[in-house]
Short mmCIF file of C-alpha atoms in Angstrom, two decimals:
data_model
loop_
_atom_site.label_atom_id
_atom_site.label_comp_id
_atom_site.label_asym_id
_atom_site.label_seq_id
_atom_site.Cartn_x
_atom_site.Cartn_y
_atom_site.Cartn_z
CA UNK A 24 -42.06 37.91 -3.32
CA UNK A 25 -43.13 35.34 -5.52
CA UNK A 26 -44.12 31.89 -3.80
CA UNK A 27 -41.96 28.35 -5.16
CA UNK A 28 -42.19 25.25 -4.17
CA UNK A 29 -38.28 23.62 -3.07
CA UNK A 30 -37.33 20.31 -1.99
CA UNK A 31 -36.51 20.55 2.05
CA UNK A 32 -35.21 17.83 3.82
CA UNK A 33 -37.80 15.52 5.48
CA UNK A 34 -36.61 15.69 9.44
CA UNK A 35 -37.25 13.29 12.11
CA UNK A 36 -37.10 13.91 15.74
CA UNK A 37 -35.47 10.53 17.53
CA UNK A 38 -34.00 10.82 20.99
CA UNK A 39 -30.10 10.24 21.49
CA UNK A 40 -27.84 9.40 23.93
CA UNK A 41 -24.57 11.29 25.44
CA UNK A 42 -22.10 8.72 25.47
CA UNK A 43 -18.13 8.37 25.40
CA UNK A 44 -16.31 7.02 22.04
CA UNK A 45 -14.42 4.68 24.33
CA UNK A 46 -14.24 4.14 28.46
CA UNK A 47 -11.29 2.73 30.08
CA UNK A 48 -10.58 1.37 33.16
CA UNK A 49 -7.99 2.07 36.18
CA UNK A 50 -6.54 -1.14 37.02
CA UNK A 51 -4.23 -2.41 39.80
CA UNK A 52 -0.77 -4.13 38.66
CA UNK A 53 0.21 -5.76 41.92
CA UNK A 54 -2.13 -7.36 44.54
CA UNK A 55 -2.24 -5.66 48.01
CA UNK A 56 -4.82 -3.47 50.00
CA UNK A 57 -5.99 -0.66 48.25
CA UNK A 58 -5.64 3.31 50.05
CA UNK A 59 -4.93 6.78 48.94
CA UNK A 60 -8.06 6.94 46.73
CA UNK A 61 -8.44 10.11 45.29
CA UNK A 62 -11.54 10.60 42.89
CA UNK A 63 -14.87 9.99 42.92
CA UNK A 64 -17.37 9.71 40.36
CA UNK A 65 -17.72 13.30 38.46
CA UNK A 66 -13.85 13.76 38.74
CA UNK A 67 -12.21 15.08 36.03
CA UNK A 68 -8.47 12.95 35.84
CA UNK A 69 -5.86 13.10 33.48
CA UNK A 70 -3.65 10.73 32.23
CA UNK A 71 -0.86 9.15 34.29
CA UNK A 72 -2.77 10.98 37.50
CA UNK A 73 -2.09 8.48 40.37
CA UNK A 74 -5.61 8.04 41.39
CA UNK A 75 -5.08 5.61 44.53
CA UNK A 76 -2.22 3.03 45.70
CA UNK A 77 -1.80 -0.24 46.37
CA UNK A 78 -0.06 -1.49 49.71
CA UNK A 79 2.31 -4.97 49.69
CA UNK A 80 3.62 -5.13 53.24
CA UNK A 81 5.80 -7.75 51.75
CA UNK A 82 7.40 -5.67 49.73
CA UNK A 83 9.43 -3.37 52.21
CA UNK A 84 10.02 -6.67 53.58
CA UNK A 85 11.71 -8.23 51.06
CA UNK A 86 13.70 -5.45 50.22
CA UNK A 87 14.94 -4.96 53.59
CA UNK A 88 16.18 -8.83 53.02
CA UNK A 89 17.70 -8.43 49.97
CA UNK A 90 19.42 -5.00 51.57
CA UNK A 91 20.97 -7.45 54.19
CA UNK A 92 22.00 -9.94 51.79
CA UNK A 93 23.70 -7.26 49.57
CA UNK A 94 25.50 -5.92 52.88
CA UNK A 95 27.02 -9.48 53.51
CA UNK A 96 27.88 -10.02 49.58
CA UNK A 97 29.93 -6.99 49.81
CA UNK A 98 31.75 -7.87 52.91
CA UNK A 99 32.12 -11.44 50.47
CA UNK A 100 33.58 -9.32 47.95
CA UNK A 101 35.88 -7.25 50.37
CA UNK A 102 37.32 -10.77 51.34
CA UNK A 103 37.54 -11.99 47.82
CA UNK A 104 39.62 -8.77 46.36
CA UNK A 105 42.13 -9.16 49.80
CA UNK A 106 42.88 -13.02 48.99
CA UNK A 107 43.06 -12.21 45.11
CA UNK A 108 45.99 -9.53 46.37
CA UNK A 109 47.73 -12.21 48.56
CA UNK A 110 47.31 -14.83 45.90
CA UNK A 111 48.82 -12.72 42.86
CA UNK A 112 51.83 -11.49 45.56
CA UNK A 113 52.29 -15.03 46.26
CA UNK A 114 52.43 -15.96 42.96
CA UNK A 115 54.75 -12.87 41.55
CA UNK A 116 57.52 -14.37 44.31
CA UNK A 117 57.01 -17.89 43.09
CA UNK A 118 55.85 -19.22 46.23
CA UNK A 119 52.01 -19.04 45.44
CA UNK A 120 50.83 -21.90 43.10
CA UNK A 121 48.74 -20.40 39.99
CA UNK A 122 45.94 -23.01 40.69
CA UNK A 123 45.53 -20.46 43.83
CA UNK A 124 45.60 -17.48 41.86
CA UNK A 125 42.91 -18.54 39.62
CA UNK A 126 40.57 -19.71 42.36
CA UNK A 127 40.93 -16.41 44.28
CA UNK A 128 39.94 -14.40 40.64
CA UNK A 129 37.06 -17.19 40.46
CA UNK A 130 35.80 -16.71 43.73
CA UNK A 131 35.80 -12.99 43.51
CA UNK A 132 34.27 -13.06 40.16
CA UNK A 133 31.47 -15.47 41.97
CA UNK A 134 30.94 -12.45 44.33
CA UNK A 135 30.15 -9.63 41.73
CA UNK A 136 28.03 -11.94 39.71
CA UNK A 137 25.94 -12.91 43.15
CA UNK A 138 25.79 -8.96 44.27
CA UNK A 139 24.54 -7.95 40.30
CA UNK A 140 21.86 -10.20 40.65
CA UNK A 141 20.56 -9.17 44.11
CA UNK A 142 20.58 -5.90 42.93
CA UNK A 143 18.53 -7.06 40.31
CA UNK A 144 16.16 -8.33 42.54
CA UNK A 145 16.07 -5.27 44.60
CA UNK A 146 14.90 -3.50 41.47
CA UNK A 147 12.30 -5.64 40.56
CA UNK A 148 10.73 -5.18 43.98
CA UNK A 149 11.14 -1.52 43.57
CA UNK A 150 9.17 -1.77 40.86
CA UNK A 151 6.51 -3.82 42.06
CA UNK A 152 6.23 -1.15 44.99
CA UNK A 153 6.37 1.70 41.94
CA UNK A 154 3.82 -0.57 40.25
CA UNK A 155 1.26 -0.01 43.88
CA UNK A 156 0.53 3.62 42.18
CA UNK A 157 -2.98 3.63 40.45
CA UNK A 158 -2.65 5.98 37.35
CA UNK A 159 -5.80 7.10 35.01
CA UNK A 160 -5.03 5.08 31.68
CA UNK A 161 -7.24 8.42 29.98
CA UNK A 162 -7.55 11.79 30.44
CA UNK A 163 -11.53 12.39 31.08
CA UNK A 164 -14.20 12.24 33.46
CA UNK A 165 -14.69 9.33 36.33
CA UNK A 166 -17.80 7.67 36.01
CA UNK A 167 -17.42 4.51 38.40
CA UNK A 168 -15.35 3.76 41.57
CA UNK A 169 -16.83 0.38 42.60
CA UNK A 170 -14.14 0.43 45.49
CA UNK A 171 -13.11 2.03 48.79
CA UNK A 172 -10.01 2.49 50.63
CA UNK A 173 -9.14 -0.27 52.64
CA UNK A 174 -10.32 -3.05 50.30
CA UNK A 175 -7.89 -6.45 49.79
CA UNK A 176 -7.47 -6.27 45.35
CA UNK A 177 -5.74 -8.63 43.40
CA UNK A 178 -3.69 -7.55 40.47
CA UNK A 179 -5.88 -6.51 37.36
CA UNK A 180 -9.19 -5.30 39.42
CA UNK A 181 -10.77 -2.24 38.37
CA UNK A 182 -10.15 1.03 40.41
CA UNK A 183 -11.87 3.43 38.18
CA UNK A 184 -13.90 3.72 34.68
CA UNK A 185 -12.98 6.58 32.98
CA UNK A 186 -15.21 7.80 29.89
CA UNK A 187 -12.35 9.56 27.54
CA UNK A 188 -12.98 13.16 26.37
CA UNK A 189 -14.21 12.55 23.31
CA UNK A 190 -17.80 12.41 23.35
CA UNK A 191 -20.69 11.41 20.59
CA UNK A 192 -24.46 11.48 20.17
CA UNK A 193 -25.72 7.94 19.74
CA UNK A 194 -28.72 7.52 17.72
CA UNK A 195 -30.90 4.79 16.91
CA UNK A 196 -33.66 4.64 14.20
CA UNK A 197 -35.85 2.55 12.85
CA UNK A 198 -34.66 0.12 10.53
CA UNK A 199 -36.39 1.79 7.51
CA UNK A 200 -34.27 5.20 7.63
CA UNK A 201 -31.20 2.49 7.28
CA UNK A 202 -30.73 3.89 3.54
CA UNK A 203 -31.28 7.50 4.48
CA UNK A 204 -29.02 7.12 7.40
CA UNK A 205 -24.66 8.01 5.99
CA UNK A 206 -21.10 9.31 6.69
CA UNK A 207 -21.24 12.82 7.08
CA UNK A 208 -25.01 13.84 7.31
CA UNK A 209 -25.69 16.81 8.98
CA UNK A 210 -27.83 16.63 12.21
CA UNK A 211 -29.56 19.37 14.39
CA UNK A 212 -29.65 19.12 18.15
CA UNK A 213 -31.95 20.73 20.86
CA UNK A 214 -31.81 22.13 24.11
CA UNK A 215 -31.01 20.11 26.77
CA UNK A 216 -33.74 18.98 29.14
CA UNK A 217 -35.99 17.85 26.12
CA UNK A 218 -37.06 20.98 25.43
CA UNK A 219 -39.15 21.33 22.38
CA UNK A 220 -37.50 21.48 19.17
CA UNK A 221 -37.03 25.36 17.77
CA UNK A 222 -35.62 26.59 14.42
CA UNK A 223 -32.98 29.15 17.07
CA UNK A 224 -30.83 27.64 19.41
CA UNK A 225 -30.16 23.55 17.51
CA UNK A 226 -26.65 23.00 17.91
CA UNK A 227 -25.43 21.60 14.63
CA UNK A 228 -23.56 17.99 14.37
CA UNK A 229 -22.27 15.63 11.54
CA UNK A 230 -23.06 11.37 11.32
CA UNK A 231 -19.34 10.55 12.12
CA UNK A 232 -20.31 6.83 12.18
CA UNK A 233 -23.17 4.13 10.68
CA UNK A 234 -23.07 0.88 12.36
CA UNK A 235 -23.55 -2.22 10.15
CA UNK A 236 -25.22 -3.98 12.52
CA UNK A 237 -28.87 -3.53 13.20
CA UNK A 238 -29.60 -3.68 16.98
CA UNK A 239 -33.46 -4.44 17.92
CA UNK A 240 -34.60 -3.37 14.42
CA UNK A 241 -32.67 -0.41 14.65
CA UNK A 242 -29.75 1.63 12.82
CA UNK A 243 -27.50 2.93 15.00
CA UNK A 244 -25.15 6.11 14.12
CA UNK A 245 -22.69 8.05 15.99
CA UNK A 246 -22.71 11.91 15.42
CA UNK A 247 -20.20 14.35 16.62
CA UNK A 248 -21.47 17.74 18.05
CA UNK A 249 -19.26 20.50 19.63
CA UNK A 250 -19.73 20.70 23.64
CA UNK A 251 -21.27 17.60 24.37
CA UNK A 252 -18.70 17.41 27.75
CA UNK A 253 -20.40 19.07 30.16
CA UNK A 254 -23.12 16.62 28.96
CA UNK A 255 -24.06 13.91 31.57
CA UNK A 256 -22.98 10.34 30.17
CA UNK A 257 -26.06 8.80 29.27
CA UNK A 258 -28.25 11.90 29.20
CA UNK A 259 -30.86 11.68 26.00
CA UNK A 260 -30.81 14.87 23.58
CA UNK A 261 -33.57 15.64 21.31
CA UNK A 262 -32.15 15.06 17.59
CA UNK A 263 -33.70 16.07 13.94
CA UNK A 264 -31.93 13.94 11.25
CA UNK A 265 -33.05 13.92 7.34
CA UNK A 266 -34.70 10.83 6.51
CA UNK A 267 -35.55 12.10 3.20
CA UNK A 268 -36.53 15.16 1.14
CA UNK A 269 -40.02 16.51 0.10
CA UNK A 270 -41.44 19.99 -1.73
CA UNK A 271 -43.02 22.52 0.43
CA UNK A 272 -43.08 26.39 0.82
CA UNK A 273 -41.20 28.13 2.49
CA UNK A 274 -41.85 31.94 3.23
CA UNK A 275 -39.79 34.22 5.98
CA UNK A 276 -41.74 34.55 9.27
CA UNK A 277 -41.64 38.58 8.22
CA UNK A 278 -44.43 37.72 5.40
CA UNK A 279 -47.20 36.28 8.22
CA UNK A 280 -49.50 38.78 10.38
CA UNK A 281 -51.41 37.15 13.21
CA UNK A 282 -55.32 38.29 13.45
CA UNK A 283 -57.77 36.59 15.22
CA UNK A 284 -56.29 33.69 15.95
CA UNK A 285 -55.20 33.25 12.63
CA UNK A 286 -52.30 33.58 10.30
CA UNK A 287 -52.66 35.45 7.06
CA UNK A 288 -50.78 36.45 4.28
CA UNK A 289 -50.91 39.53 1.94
CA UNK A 290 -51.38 39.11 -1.38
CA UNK A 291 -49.83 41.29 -3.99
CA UNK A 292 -53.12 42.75 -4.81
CA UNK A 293 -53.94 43.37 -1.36
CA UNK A 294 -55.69 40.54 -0.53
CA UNK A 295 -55.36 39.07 3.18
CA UNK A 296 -55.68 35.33 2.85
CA UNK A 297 -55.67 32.67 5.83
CA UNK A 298 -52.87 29.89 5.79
CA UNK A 299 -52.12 27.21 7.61
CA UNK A 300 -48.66 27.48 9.04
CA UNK A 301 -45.97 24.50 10.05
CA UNK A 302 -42.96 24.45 12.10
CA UNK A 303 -40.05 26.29 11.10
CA UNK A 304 -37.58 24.72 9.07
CA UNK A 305 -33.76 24.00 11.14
CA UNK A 306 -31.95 23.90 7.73
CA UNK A 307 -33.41 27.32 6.75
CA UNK A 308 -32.29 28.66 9.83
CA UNK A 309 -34.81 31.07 11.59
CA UNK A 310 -35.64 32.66 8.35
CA UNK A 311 -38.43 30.71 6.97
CA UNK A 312 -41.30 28.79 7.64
CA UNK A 313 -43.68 26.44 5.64
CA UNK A 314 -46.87 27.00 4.38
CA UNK A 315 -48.91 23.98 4.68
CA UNK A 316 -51.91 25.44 3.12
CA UNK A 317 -53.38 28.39 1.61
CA UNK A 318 -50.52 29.45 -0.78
CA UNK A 319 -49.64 27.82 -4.12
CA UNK A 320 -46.52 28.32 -6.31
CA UNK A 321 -46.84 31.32 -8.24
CA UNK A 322 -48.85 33.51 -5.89
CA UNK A 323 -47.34 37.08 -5.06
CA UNK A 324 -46.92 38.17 -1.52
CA UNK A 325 -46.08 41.29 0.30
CA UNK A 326 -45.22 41.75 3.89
CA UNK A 327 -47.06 42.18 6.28
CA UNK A 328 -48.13 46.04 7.03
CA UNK A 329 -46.59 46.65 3.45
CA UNK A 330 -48.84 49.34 1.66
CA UNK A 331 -51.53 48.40 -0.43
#
């Protein structure tokens, strides 16, 4: 194998951030005291899942009112239709007078426009009482319940905050990687825990995202990598992004025989030489690492054990 010198990309490890693309909140619609809570924080919910209610002992109140008011507008209305009967016989035998007739259809009219809008009523505050079910605005995971069952709310408090499913790495770095930093970079992500960075096992993600706005001296990105949801919100990942490219060497692991405490290479002459090795290289995969010292383009290497 003959040694060359390619560009690699310059990466930098920066920490990251789990986080949710956007969080909403579980409110109430009416005011009342607050039971039937269902989730806690951790919960997975989907959307329209009544997480808890909201109580209005008004509310079968009033409609038990308006029931009894509807009860005496129909006996109104029973009354109405008999005198509009007498009026109209009264009237078909000449005896009735027609200003009769047409007071008896206005009256009964007066009736079934009274008992439509007591039903309407009665709907709204069957709505209000549908309107005491807390639903998840999201499908996702819970990640605050500030409240317990039992609680006085008013109309518009927070029950819940949800984080949605969709989930992104948030990275910040410093302000002078701002030009490096673009839509649709690739970046390479570690193990979780902050385990040290190695070539095997970096989950691979793409810069979804660069904010415009510099926060603290600091770009900040959003990157999208595959399984981030059973990822704590808020946990920190250890990230390698490209920040630029340089020339190195690059030789497969294969080519390097450890004696001594030292790594050396085979020349094609049969040679052993010492070199000083670097970290592996992510975008090579685990194929190759690079030669910091002791090889030059042009040199001719065998593998290790290979016969002289």
């Amino acid at each position: 194998m003959t040694v060359e010198s390619r560009p690699v990309e310059d990466l930098k490890s920066v920490f990251a951030t789990v986080d949710s693309v956007r969080q909403a909140k579980a409110r109430t619609r009416i005011g009342g005291t607050l039971s039937g809570l269902t989730v806690l924080e951790g919960d997975r919910v989907e959307v329209g899942q009544v997480i808890a209610t909201v109580g209005d002992p008004k509310l079968p109140l009033q409609i038990a009112a308006l029931d009894a008011r509807l009860q005496s507008l129909q006996a109104q209305q029973r009354q109405a239709e008999i005198e509009l009967d007498r009026a109209r016989q009264l009237r078909a035998t000449g005896i009735g007078s027609q200003q009769k007739l047409d007071d008896a259809t206005t009256a009964l009219d007066v009736v079934r426009a009274q008992m439509a809008a007591m039903k309407a009523d009665r709907a709204v505050v069957e709505q209000q009482l549908r309107e005491g079910n807390v639903l998840a605005p999201a499908a996702g995971r819970v990640l605050q319940v500030p409240l317990v069952d039992g609680v006085v709310v008013l109309a518009g408090e927070a029950v819940a905050t949800i984080a949605t499913e969709s989930y992104v790495l948030r990275l910040r770095l410093p302000e002078r990687h701002a030009r490096f930093m673009k839509q649709g970079d690739p970046v390479l992500v570690g193990a979780r825990g902050l385990a040290p960075d190695s070539a095997a096992g970096l989950a691979r993600g793409t810069v979804r995202r660069v904010y415009p706005e510099l926060e603290d001296g600091q770009v900040v990105a959003d990157a999208e990598v595959s399984g981030l949801g059973d990822y704590f919100v808020g946990e920190r990942v250890r990230v390698l992004v490209a920040t630029g490219s340089r020339e190195a060497i690059l030789i497969p692991p294969d080519y390097l025989a450890r004696r001594l405490g030292l790594d050396m290479v085979r020349l094609a002459g049969g040679v052993e030489i010492p070199v000083q090795v670097g970290r592996p290289v992510p975008g090579e995969g685990s194929s190759a690492v690079e030669i910091l010292s002791g090889l030059r383009p042009g040199d001719v290497i065998v593998k290790a054990g290979a016969a002289r």
